[in-house]
Short mmCIF file of C-alpha atoms in Angstrom, two decimals:
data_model
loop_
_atom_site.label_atom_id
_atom_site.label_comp_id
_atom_site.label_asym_id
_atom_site.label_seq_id
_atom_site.Cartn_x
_atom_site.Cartn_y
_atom_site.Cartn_z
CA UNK A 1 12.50 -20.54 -15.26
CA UNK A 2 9.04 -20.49 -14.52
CA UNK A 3 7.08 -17.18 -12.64
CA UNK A 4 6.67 -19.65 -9.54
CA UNK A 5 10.66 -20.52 -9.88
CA UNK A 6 11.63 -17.02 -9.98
CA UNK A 7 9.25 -15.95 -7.30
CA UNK A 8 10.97 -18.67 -4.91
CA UNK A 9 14.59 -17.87 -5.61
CA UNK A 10 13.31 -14.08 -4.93
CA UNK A 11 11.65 -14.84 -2.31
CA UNK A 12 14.90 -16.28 -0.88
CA UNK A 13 17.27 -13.96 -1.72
CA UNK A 14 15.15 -11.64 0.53
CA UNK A 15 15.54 -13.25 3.31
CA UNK A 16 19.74 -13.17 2.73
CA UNK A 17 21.03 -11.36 5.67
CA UNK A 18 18.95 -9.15 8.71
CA UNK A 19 16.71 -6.51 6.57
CA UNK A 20 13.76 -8.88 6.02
CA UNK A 21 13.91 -9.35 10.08
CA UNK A 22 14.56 -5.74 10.84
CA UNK A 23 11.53 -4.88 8.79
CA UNK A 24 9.31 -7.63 10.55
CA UNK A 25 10.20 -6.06 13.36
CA UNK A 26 9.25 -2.58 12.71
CA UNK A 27 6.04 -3.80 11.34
CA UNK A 28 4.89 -5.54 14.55
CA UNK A 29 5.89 -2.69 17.15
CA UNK A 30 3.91 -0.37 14.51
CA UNK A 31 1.01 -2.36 14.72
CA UNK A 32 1.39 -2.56 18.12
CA UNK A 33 1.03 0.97 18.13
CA UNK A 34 -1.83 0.76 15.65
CA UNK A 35 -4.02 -1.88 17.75
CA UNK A 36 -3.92 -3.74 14.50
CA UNK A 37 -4.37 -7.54 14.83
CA UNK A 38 -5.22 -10.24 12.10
CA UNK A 39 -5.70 -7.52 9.34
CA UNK A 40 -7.02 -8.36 6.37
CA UNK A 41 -4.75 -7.17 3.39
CA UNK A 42 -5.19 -5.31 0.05
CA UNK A 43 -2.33 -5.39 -2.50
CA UNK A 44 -3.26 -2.45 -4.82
CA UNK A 45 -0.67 -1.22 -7.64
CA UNK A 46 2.08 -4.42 -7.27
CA UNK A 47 2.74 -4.74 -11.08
CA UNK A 48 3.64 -7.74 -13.10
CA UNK A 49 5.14 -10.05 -10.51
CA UNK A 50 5.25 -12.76 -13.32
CA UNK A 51 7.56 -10.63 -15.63
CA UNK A 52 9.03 -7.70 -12.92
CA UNK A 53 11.95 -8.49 -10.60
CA UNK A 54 10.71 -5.68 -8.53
CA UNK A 55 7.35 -6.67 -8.04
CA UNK A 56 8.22 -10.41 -7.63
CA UNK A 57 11.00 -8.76 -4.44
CA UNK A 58 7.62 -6.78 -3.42
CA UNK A 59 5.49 -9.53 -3.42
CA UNK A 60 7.58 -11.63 -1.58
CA UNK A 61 8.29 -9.25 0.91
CA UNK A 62 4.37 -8.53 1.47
CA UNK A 63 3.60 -12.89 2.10
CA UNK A 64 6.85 -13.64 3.63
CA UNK A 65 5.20 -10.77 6.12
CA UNK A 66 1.74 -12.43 6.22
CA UNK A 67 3.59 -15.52 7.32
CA UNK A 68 5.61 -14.29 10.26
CA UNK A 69 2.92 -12.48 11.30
CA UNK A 70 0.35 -15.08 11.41
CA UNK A 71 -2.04 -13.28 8.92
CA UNK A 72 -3.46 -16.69 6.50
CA UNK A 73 -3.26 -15.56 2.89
CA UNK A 74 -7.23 -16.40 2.71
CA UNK A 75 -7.40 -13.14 4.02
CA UNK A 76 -4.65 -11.77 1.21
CA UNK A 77 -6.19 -10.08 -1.65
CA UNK A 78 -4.64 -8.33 -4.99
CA UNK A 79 -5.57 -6.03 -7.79
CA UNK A 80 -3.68 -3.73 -11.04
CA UNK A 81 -5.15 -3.87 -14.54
CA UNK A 82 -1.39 -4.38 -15.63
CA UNK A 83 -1.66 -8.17 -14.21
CA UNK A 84 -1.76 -10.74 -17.07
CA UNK A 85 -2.49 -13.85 -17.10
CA UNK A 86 0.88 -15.32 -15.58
CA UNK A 87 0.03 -12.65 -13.12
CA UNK A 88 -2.67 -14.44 -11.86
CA UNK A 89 -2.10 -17.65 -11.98
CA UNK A 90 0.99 -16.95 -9.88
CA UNK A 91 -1.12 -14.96 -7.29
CA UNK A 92 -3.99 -18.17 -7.27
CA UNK A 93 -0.71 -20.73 -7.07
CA UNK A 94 0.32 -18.67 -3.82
CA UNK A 95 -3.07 -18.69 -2.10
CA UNK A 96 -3.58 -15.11 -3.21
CA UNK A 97 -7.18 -14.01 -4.13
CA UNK A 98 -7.66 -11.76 -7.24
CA UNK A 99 -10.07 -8.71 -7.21
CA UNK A 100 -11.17 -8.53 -10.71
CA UNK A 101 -13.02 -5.29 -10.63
CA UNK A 102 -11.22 -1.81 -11.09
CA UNK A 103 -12.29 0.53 -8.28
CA UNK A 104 -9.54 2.86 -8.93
CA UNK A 105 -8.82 2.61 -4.81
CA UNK A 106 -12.10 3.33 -4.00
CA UNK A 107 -12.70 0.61 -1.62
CA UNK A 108 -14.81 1.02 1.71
CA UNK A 109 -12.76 -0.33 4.35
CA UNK A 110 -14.23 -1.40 7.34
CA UNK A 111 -12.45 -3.26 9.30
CA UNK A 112 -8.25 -3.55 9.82
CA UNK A 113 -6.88 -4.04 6.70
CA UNK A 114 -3.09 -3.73 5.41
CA UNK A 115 -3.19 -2.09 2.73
CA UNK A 116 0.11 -2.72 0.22
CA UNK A 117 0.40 -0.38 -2.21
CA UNK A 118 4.10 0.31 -3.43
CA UNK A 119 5.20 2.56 -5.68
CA UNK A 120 1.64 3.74 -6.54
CA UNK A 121 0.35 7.22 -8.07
CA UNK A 122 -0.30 9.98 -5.28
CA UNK A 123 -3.85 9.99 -6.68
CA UNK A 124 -4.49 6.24 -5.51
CA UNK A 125 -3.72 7.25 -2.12
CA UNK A 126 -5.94 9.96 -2.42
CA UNK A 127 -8.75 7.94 -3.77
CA UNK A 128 -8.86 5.16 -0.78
CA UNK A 129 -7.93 7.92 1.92
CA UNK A 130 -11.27 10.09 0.10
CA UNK A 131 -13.37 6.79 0.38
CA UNK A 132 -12.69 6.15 3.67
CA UNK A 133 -12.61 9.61 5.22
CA UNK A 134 -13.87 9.59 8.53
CA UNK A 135 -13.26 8.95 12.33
CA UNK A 136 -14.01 5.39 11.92
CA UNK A 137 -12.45 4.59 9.14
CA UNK A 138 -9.51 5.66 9.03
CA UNK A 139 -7.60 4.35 11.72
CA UNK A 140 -8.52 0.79 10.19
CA UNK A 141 -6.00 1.37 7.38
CA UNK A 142 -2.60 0.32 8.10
CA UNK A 143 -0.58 1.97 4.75
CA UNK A 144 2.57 0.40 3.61
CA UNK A 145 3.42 2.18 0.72
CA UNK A 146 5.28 4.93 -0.60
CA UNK A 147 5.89 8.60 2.00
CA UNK A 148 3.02 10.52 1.52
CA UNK A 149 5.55 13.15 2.44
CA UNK A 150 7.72 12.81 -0.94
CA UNK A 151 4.53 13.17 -3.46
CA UNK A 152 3.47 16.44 -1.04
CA UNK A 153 6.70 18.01 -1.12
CA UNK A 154 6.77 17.52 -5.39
CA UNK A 155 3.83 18.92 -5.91
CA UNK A 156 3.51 23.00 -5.75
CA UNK A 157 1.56 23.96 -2.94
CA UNK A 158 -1.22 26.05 -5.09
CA UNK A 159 -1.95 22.40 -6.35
CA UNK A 160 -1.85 20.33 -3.07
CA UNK A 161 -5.65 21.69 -1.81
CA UNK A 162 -7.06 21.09 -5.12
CA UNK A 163 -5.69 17.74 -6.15
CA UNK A 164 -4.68 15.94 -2.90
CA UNK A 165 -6.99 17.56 0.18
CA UNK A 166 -6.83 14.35 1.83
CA UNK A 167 -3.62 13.16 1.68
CA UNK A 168 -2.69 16.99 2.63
CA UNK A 169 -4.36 17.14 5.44
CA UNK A 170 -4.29 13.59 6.75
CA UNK A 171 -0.42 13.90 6.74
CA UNK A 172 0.31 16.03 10.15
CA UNK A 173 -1.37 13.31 11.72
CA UNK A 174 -0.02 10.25 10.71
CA UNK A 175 2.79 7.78 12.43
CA UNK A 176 5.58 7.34 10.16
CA UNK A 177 7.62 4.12 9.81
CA UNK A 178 10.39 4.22 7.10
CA UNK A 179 11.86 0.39 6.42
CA UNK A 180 15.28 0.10 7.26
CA UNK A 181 18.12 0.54 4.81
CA UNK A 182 19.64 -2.07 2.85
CA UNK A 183 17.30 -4.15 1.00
CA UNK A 184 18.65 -6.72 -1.33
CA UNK A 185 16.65 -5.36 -4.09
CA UNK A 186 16.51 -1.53 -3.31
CA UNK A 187 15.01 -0.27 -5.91
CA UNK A 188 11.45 -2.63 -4.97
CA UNK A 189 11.32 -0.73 -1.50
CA UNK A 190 12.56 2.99 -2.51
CA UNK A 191 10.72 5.20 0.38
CA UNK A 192 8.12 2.65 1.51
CA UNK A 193 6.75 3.13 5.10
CA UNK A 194 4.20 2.32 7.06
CA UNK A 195 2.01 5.11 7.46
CA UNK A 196 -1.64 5.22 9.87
CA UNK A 197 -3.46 7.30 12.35
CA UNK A 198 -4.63 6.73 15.61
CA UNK A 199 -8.27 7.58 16.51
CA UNK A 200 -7.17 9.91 18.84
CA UNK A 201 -4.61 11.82 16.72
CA UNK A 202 -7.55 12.73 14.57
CA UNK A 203 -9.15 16.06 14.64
CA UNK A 204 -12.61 16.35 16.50
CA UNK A 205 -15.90 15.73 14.11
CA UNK A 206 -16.59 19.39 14.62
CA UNK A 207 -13.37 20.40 13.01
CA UNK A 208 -15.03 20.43 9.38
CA UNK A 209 -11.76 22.78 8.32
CA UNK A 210 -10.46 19.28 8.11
CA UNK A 211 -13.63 16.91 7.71
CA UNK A 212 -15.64 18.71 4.77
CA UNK A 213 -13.74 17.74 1.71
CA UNK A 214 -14.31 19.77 -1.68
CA UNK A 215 -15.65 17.79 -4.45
CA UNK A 216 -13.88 15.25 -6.34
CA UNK A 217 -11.99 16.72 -9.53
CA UNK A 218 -13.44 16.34 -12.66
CA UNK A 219 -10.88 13.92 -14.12
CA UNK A 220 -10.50 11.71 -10.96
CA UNK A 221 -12.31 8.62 -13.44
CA UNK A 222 -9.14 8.55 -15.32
CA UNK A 223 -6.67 9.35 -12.59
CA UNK A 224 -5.11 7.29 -9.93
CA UNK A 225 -5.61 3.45 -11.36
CA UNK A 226 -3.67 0.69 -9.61
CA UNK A 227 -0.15 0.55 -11.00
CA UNK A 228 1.09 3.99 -10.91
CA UNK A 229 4.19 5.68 -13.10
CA UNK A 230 6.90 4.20 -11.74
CA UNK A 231 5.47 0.61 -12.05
CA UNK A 232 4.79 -1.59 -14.63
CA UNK A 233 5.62 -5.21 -16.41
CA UNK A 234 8.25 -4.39 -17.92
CA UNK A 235 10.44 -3.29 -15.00
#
């Protein structure tokens, strides 16, 4: 079969039974919450949707979303320096744009923006929460991705300040929505939730405890690239 074959029979398996409406509806009463409308999207760390059943299930999931929820996929953009060729043209056939510069989730965001990013490594996160560290920023990103929660609570707390200050202090704050159970591919959602904070949930500007981040590690160049551990093309 050919990547676009595959990617429709996926695509329809996923809609077999209530979880892919469950999940739709969890997403809109969270962005409800958020005061999120029309969002533009970022798909960071997907994988090899041309070779992977797991990302083709997760890239299904993430336009069979855009769809119901009115978002056009001109406004749908994706990037991992694991996509191939078949990658692409797959992502072009579906009306997906391709970012074809690494920025290692460095990416100013500055308006809404749903930001897709499954099964990613913590230092990803840490990267786009880092770029986009202030009051005004943050609320505009609308995280579906893996709990921040799981990567805290792996990592000894002597480390957490050093490696991760954003994502460990950003976590107290944030509304957590885990999708529902029961997934016809399970292993493609394993602890994704949508994860954001509200303008008001964030600490006042002169709390610099919390605003005045220490510097960058030393290695962050060669940490935290799109396509973390536990994703890949040959999955």
């Amino acid at each position: 079969m050919t990547p676009m074959e595959l990617y429709e029979r996926c695509s329809q398996e996923l809609g077999s039974g209530n979880w892919l409406e469950d999940c739709h509806q969890m997403l809109r009463g969270a962005l409800d919450i958020a005061s999120v409308t029309s969002p533009r999207v970022f798909c960071l760390g997907l994988g090899c949707p041309a070779s992977s059943k797991d990302a083709r299930a997760q890239l299904a999931f993430l336009l069979r979303t855009c769809d119901v929820l009115s978002i056009d996929r001109s406004k749908v953009s994706a990037y991992d320096p694991v996509f191939a060729a078949e990658d692409v043209n797959l992502l072009t056939a579906l009306g997906v744009a391709y970012l074809d510069d690494n920025k290692r989730g460095r990416y100013p965001i500055g308006s809404p923006t749903l930001l897709f990013m499954p099964h990613c490594d913590a230092k990803l996160y840490e990267n786009i929460l880092r770029e986009n560290w202030s009051r005004d920023r943050l609320p505009h990103l609308f995280m579906l991705c893996n709990l921040f929660s799981e990567y805290l609570d792996s990592t000894p707390s002597r480390q957490l300040a050093a490696r991760f200050p954003c994502l460990t202090r950003l976590a107290p704050y944030l509304v957590v929505r885990a999708l529902p159970s029961g997934s016809p591919f399970p292993t493609a959602f394993t602890s994704t939730a949508v994860q954001f904070v509200t303008p008001q949930a964030l600490p006042v500007d002169s709390d610099r405890a919390f605003w005045d981040l220490p510097p960058a590690a030393a290695n962050d160049d060669a940490a935290g690239h799109e396509g973390g551990p536990r994703q890949g093309c040959l999955l």
